[in-house]
Coordinates of C-alpha atoms in Angstrom, one line a residue:
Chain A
X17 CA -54.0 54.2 -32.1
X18 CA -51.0 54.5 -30.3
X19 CA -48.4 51.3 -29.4
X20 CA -47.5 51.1 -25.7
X21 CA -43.9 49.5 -25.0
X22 CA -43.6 48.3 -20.9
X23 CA -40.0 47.6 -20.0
X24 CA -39.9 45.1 -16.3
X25 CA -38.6 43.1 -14.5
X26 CA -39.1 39.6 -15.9
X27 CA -41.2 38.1 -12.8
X28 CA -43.6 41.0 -13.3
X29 CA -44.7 40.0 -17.0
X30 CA -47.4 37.9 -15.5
X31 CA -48.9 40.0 -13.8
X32 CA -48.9 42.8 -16.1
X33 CA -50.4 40.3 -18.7
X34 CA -53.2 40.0 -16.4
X35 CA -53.9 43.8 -15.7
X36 CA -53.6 44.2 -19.9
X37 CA -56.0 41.6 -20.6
X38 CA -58.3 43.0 -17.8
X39 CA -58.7 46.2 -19.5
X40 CA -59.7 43.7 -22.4
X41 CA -56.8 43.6 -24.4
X42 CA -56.6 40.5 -27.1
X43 CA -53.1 40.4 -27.8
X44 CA -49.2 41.4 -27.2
X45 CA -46.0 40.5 -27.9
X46 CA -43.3 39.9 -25.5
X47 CA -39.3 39.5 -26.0
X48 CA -36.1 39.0 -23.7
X49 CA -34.1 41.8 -23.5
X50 CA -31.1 43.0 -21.6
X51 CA -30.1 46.6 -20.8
X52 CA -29.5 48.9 -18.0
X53 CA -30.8 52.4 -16.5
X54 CA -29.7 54.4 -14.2
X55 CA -28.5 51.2 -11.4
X56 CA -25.9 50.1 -14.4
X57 CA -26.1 46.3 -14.0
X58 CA -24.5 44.9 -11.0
X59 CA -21.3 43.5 -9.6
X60 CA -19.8 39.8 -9.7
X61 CA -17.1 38.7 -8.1
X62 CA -14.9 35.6 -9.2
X63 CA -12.1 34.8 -6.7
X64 CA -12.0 38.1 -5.2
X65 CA -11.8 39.5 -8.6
X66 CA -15.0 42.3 -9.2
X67 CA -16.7 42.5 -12.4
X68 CA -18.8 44.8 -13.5
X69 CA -21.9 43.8 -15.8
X70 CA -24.1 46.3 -17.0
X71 CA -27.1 44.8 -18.7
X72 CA -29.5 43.0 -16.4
X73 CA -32.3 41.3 -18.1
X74 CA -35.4 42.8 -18.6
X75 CA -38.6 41.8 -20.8
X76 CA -40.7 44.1 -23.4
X77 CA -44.2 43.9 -23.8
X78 CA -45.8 45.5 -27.0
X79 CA -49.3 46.1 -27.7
X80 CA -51.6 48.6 -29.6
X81 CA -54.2 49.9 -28.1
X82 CA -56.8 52.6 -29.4
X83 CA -56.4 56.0 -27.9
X84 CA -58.9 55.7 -25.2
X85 CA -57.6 53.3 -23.6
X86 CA -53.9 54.6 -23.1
X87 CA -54.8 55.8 -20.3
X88 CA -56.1 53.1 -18.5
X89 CA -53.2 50.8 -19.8
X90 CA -50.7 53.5 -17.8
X91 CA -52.5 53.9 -14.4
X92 CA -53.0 49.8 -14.2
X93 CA -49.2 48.8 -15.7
X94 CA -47.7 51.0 -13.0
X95 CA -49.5 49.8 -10.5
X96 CA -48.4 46.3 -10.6
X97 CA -45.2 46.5 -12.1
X98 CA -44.0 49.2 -9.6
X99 CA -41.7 47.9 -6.4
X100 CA -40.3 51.3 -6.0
X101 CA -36.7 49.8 -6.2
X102 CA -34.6 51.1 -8.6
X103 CA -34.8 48.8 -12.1
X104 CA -38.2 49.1 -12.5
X105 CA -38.5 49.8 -15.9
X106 CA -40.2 52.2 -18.3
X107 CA -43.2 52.4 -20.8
X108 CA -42.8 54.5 -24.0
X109 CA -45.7 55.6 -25.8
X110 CA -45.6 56.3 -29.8
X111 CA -48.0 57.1 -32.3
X112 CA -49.4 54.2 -34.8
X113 CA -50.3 55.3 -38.0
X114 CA -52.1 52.3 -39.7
X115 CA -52.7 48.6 -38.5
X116 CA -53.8 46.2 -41.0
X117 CA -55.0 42.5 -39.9
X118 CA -53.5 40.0 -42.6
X119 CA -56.5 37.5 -42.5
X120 CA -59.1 39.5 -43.8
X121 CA -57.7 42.9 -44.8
X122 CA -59.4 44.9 -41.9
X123 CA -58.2 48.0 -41.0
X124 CA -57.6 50.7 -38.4
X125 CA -59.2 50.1 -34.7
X126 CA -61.1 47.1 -36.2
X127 CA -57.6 45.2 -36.9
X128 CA -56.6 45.7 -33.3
Chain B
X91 CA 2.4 -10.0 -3.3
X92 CA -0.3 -8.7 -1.3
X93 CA -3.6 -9.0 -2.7
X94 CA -5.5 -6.5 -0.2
X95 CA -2.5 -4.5 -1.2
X96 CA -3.3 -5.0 -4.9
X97 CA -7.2 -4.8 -4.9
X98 CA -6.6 -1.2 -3.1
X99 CA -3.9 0.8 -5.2
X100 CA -5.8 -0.6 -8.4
X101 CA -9.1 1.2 -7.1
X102 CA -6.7 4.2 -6.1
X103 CA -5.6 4.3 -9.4
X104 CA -8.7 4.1 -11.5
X105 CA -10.0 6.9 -9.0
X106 CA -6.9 9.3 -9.6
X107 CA -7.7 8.5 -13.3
X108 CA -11.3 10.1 -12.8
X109 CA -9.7 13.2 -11.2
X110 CA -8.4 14.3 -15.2
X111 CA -12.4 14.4 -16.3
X112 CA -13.4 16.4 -13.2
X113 CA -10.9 18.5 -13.8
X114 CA -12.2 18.8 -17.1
X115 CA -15.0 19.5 -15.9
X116 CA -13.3 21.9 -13.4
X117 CA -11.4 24.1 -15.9
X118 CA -14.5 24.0 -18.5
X119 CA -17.1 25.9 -16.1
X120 CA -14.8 28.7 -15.5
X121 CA -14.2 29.5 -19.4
X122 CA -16.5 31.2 -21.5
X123 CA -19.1 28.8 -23.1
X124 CA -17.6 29.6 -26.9
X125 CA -14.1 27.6 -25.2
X126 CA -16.0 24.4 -23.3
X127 CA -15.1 21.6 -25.2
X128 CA -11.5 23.2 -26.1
X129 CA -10.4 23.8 -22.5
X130 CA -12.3 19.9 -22.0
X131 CA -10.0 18.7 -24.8
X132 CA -6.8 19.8 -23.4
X133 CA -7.4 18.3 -20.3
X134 CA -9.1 14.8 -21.6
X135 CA -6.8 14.3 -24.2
X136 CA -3.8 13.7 -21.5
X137 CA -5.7 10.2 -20.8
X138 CA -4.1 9.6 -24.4
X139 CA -0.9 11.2 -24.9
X140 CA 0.1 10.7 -21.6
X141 CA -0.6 7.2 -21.1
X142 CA 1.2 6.1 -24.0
X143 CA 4.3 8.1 -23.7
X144 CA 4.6 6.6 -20.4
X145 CA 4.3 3.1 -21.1
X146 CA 7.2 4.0 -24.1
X147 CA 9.4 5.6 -22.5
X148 CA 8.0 8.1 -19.1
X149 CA 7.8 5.2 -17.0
X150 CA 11.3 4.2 -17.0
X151 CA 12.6 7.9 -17.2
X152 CA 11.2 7.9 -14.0
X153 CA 11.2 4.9 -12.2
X154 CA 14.3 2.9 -13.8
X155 CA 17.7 2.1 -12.7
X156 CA 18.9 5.5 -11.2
X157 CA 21.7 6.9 -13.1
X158 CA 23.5 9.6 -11.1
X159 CA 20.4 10.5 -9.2
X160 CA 19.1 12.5 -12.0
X161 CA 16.7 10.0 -14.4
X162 CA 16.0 6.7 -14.6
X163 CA 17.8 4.2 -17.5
X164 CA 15.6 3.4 -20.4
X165 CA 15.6 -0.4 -18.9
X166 CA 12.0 -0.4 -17.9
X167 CA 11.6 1.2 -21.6
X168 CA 8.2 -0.1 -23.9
X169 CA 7.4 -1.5 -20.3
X170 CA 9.8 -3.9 -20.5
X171 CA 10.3 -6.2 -17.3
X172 CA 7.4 -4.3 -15.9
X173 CA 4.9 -7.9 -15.4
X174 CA 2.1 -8.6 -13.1
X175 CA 4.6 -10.5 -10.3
X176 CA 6.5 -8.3 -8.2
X177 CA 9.8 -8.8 -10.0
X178 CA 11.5 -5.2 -10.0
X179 CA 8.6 -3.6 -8.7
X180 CA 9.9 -0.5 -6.5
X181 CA 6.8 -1.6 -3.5
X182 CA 7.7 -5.7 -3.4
X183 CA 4.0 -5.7 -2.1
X184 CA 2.5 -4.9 -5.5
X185 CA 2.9 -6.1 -8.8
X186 CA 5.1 -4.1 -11.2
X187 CA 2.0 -3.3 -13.4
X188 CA 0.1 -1.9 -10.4
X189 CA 2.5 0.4 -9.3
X190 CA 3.4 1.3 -13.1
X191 CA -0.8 2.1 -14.0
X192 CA -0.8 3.9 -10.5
X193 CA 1.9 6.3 -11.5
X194 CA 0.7 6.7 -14.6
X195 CA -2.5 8.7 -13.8
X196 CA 0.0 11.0 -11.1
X197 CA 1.4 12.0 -14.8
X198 CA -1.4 12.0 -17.0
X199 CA -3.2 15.3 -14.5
X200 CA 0.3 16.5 -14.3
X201 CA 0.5 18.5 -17.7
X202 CA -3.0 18.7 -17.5
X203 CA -3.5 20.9 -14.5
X204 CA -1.0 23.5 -16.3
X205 CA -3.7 24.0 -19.3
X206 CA -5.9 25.9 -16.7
X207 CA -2.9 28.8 -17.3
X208 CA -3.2 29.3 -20.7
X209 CA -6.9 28.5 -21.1
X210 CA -9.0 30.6 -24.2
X211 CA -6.0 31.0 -26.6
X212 CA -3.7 27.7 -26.7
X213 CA -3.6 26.3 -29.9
X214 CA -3.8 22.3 -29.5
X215 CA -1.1 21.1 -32.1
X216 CA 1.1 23.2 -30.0
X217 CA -0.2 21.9 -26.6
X218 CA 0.4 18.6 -27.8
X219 CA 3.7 18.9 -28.8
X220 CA 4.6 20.8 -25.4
X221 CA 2.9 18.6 -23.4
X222 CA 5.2 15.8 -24.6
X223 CA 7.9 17.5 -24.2
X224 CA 6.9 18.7 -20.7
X225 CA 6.2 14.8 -19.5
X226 CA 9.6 13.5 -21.1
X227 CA 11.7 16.5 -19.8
X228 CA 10.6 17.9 -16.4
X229 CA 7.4 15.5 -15.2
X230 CA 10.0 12.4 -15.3
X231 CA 13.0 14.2 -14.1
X232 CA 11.3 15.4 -11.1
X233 CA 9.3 12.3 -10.4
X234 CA 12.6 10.5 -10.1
X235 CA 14.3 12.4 -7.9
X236 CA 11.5 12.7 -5.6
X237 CA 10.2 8.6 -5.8
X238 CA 12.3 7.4 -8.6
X239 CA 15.7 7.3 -6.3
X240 CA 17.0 10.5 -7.2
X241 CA 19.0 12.9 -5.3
X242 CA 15.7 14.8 -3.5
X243 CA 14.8 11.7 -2.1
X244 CA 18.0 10.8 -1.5
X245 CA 18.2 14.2 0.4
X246 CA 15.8 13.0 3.1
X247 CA 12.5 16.0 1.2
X248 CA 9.2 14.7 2.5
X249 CA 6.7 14.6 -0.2
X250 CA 3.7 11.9 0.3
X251 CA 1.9 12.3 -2.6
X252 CA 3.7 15.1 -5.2
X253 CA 3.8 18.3 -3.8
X254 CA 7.0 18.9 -5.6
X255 CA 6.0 16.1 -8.2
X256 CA 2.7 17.6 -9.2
X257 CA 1.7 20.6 -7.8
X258 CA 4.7 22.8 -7.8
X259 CA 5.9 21.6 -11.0
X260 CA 2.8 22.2 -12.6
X261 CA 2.5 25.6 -11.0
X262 CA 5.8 26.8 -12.0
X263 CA 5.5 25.4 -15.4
X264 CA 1.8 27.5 -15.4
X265 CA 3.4 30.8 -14.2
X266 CA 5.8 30.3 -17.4
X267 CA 2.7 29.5 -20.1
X268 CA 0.9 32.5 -18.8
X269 CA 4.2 34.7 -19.1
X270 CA 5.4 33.9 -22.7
X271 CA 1.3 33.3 -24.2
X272 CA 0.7 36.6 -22.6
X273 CA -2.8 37.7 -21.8
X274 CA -6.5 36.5 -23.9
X275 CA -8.1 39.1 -25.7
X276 CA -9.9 41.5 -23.8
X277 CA -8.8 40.8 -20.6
X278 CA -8.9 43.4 -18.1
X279 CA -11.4 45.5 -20.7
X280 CA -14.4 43.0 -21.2
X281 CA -15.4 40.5 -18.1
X282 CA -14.4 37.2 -18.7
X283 CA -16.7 35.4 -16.5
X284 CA -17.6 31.7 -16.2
X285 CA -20.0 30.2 -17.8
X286 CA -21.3 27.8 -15.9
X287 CA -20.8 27.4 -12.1
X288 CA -22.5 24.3 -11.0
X289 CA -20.6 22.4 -13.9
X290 CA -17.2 23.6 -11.9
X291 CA -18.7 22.5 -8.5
X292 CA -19.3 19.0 -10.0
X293 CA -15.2 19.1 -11.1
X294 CA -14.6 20.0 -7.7
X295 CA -16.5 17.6 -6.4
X296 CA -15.1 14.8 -8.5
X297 CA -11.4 16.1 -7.8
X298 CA -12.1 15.8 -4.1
X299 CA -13.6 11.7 -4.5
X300 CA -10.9 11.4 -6.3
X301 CA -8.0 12.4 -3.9
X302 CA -8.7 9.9 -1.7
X303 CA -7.0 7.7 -4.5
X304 CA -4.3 10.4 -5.2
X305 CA -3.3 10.5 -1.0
X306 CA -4.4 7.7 0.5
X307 CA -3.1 4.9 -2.2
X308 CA 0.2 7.2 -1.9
X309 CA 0.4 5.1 1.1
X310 CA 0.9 2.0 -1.5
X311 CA -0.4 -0.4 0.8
X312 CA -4.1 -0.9 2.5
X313 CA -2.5 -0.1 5.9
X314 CA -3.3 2.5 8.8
X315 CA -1.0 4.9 6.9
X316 CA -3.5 4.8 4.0
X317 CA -5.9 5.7 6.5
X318 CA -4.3 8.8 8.2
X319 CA -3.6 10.1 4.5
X320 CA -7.6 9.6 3.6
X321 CA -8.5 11.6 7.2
X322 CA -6.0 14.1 6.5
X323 CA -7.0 14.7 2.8
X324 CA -10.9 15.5 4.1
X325 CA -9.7 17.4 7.1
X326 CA -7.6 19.8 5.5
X327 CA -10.0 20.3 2.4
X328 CA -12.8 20.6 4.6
X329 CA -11.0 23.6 6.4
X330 CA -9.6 25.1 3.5
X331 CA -13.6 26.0 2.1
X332 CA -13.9 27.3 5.7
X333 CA -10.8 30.0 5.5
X334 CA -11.3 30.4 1.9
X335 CA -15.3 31.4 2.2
X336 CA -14.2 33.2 5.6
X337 CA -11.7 35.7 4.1
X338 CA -13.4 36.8 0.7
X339 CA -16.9 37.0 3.2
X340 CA -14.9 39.7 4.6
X341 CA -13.3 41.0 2.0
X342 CA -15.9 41.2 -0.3
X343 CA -18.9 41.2 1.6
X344 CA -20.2 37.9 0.1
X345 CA -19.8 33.8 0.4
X346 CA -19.3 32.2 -3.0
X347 CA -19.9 28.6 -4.2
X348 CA -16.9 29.1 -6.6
X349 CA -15.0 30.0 -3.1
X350 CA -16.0 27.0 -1.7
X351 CA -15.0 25.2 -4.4
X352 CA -11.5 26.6 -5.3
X353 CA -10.8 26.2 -1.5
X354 CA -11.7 22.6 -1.5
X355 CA -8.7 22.3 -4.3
X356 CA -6.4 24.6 -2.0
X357 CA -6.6 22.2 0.6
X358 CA -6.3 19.3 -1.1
X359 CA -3.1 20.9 -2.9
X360 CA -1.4 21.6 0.6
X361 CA -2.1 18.7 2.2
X362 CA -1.1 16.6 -0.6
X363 CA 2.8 16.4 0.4
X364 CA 2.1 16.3 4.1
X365 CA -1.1 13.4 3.8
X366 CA 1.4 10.6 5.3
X367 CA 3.6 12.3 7.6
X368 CA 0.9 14.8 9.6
X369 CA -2.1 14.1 11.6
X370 CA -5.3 15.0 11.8
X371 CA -5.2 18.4 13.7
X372 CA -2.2 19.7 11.5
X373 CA -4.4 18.8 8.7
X374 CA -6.5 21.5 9.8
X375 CA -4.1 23.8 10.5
X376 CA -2.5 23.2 7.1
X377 CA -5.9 23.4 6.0
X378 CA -6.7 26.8 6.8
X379 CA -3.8 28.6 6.3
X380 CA -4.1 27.0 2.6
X381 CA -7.7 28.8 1.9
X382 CA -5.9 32.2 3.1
X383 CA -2.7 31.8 1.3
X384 CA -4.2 30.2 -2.0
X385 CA -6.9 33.6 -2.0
X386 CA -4.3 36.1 -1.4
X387 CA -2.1 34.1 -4.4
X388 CA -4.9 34.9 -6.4
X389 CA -5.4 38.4 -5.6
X390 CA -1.6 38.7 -6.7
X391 CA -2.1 37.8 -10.7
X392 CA -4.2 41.6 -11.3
X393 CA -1.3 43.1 -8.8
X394 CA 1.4 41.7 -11.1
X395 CA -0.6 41.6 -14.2
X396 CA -0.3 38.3 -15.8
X397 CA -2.9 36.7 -16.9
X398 CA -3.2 32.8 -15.7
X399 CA -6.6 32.6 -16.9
X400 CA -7.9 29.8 -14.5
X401 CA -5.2 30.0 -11.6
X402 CA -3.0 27.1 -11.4
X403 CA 0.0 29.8 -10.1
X404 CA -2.2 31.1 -7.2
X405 CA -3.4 27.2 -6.6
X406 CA -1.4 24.7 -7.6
X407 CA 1.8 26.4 -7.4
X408 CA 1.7 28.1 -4.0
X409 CA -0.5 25.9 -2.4
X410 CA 2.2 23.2 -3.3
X411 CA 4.8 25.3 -2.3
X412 CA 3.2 26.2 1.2
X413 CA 2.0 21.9 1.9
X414 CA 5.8 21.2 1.2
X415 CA 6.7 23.8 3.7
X416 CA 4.0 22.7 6.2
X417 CA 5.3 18.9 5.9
X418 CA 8.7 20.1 7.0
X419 CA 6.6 21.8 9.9
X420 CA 4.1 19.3 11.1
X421 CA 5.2 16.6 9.9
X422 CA 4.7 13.6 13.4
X423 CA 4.2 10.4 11.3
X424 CA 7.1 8.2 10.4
X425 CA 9.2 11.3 10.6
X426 CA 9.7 14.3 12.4
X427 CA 9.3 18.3 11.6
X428 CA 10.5 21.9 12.9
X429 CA 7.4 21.8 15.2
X430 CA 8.4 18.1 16.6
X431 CA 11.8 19.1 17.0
X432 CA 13.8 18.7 14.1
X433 CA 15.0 21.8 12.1
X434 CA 16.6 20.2 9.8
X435 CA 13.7 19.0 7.7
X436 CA 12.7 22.3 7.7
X437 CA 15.6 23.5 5.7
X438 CA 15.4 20.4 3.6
X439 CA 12.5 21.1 2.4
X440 CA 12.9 24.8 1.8
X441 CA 16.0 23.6 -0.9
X442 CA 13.7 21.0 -2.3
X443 CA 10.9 24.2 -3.2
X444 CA 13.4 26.2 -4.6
X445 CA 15.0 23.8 -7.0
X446 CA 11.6 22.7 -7.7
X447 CA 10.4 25.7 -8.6
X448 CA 13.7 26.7 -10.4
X449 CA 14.0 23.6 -12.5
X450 CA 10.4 23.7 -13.7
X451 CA 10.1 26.9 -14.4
X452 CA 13.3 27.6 -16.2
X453 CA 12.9 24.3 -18.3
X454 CA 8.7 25.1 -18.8
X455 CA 10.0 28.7 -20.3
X456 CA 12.7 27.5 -22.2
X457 CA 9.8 24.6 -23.7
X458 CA 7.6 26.9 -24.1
X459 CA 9.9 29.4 -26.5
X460 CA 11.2 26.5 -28.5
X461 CA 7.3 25.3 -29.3
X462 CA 6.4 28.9 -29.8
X463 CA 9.4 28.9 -32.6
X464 CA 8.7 26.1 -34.4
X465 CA 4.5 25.6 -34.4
X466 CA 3.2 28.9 -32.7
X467 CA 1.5 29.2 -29.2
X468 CA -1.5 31.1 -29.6
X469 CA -4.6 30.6 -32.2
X470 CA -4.9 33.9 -33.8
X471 CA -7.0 37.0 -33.0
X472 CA -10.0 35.8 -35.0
X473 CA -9.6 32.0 -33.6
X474 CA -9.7 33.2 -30.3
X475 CA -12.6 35.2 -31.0
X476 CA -14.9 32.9 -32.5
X477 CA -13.9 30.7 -29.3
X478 CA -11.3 27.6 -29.3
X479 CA -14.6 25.0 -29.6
X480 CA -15.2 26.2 -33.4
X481 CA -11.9 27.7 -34.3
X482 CA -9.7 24.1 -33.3
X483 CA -12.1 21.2 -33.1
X484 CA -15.1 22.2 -35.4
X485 CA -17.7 21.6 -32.8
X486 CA -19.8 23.8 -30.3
X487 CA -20.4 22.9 -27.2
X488 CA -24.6 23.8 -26.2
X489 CA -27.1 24.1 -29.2
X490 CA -29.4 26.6 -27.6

């Protein structure tokens, strides 16, 4: 099992809900976050004055997947979330080591 | 009495009043949302202090029986004499009372337009006590030797509708507040952005609707006059968006709504003085050199590095400075200026600016110390922190 973290841009979590549940995945969670890459945020400017604000808001989408389909999950999340501008985002992949489901005690790729 | 007369300068007045609530609203935008309701307080709360120290004692400071052409007598004191005929009313077309309210909402946004210099760190006891102080000793002072019968007046300076009176004054006394509170927390580190834009745009908007009250019923009658001050007040705001949008578009690449907006208030500032005694095309004029001049004033507080946290200097106090200049230069309307021939009102004017600007700054500092020695100006670290909204009035603005 591995978890699959997808940092975008907030008008792509649609569409990369879509592509996830496509590949016949039940369930995510999503949050609001706010950070900066490489671009470092962007400039305001208030009466001529410039300000610099780094984080831009982004949002995280979390889900766990069983190993084959990691792969899958990739190819499909960079196709639609991709506008080849800078800000795009990133998706980390980690290792899961158990998954229980609270309901009825099931575990491993069952509990998915 | 005149009861057109009447009907008019009492709907002038209640629409100067609404001009202290946008710019309430004005201010509150530009702060950051932990300091909404304490930077809506400081302005709001004038409606009260003000209002009753001028029906005690402000009133009469200003408008009663000149002594020396320096303040009025206390004779109009606790209002007074001041009744609804026209029995010792300075305009014999209005009842006492009419002129009194109508003057009393020119000083209730004095004091407050000088909050926008110390905004994010004032403490309120403190404001309250220099605020009354402010009113009593340099509001009324100036308001009588301008309209009151005092020696500026008696000079021959132009000023329609408080150039000197309100802008300058409160511009001065601004520079002063921001130079002895010294600068928030953070500034020039962290951004200190606003927080909410659109809510400014509204204050702007409402400060505009309510100039017409502030120029044209400077005219004190429901004449043509009235009407030349209510075409100049739109013409030279309408310009002064136009210069101020056009110069930061090329100096910084971009339009912005808070531009357009801060503009709008430069114009209205210069033209202010002028509204009576210019027409229409040297509205414009004054207009547009108004949205340059107040932008570059701006640009001048990170050159000097003081920090007037919402710009009342770069606004009110040259944008006063440069309509009581312009008045002396354009002025065609019941009196003549440098560009219709007469030099002279040109100089006059230039002394008015300067005592102007030295009275009210020297007496603003010297206010300002005293206050700071007995109660303190500035809430402390923490306070300021946690934001003036919880810190001084226990409340928070949004529940989000």
């Amino acid at each position: 099992m591995k978890k699959i973290e997808i940092i975008t841009r907030p008008h792509k979590l649609d569409e990369v809900k879509d592509a996830l549940t496509k590949l016949g995945i039940k369930g995510l969670s999503v949050s609001e976050i706010k950070g900066f890459g490489r671009q470092r945020g962007h400039k305001e400017v208030y009466r001529g004055a410039e300000y610099q604000v780094d984080f831009v808001p982004k949002v995280r989408i979390e889900v766990v997947v069983e190993d084959d389909l990691v792969r899958g999950v990739l190819e499909e999340v960079q196709k639609v979330a991709r506008t080849g501008k800078v800000g795009d985002g990133k998706i980390f992949v980690s290792p899961i080591e158990e998954v229980v489901r609270i309901r009825t005690g099931e575990t491993g790729d069952s509990a998915i | 009495m005149n009861m057109a007369d009447n009907a008019f300068i009492l709907v002038c007045a209640a629409l100067v009043m609404f001009m202290t609530p946008g710019l309430a609203m004005f201010y509150a935008g530009l702060v950051r949302s932990k300091n909404v309701l304490g930077t809506i307080m400081q302005s709001f709360i004038m409606l009260g202090l003000v209002s009753v120290l001028w029906a005690v004692v402000g009133y009469s400071l200003a408008f009663g029986t000149d002594i020396g052409g320096v303040i009025g007598s206390l004779n109009f004191a606790f209002l007074n004499g001041v009744g609804m005929d026209t029995a010792n009313s300075p305009a014999d077309n209005l009842p006492h009372m009419t002129f009194m309210i109508f003057q009393c909402m020119f000083a209730v946004i004095t004091p407050a337009l000088i909050t926008g210099a110390f905004a994010e760190r004032m403490k309120f006891g403190s404001l309250m006590v220099f605020s009354t102080l402010w009113l009593i000793l340099v509001y009324c002072p100036m308001a009588h030797w301008v309209w009151g019968g005092g020696w500026m007046g008696e000079m021959g300076a132009l000023d329609f509708a408080g150039g000197a009176v309100v802008h300058m004054s409160s511009g001065a006394a601004a520079l002063a507040g921001a130079l002895c509170l010294g600068r928030r927390k953070g500034y020039g580190k962290e951004p200190i952005l606003p927080h909410n834009l659109p809510m400014t745009i509204l204050g702007a908007g409402i400060l505009w609707f309510g100039w017409f009250g502030f120029n044209a019923g400077s005219a004190l009658s429901a004449d043509g006059l009235a009407a030349n001050a209510f075409v100049t007040t739109q013409l030279a705001a309408a310009a002064a968006a136009l210069s101020w949008i056009g110069v930061e578009w090329m100096h910084h690449g971009k339009p912005t709504t808070l531009g357009a907006a801060s503009g709008v208030l430069a114009g209205l500032v210069a033209i202010t003085p002028a509204a009576g005694f210019v027409g229409p095309m040297s509205a414009i004029v004054i207009g547009l050199a108004s949205g340059v001049i107040c932008y570059l004033g701006v640009l001048l507080k990170s050159k000097l590095g003081y920090d007037d946290s919402l710009d009342v200097v770069g606004i009110h106090g040259l944008g006063g400075t440069w309509g009581a200049l312009a008045t002396g230069l354009f002025a065609s309307v019941g009196a003549t200026g440098l560009f219709f021939g007469n030099a002279g009102q040109a100089w006059i004017q230039i002394i008015s600016i300067v005592a102007t600007w030295l009275f009210c700054f020297v007496m603003s500092y010297a206010l300002f110390k005293i206050v700071d020695v007995l109660f303190g100006l500035r809430v402390s670290p923490e306070a300021e922190e946690s934001g003036l909204d919880v810190s001084e009035h226990s409340e928070t603005g949004y529940q989000l």
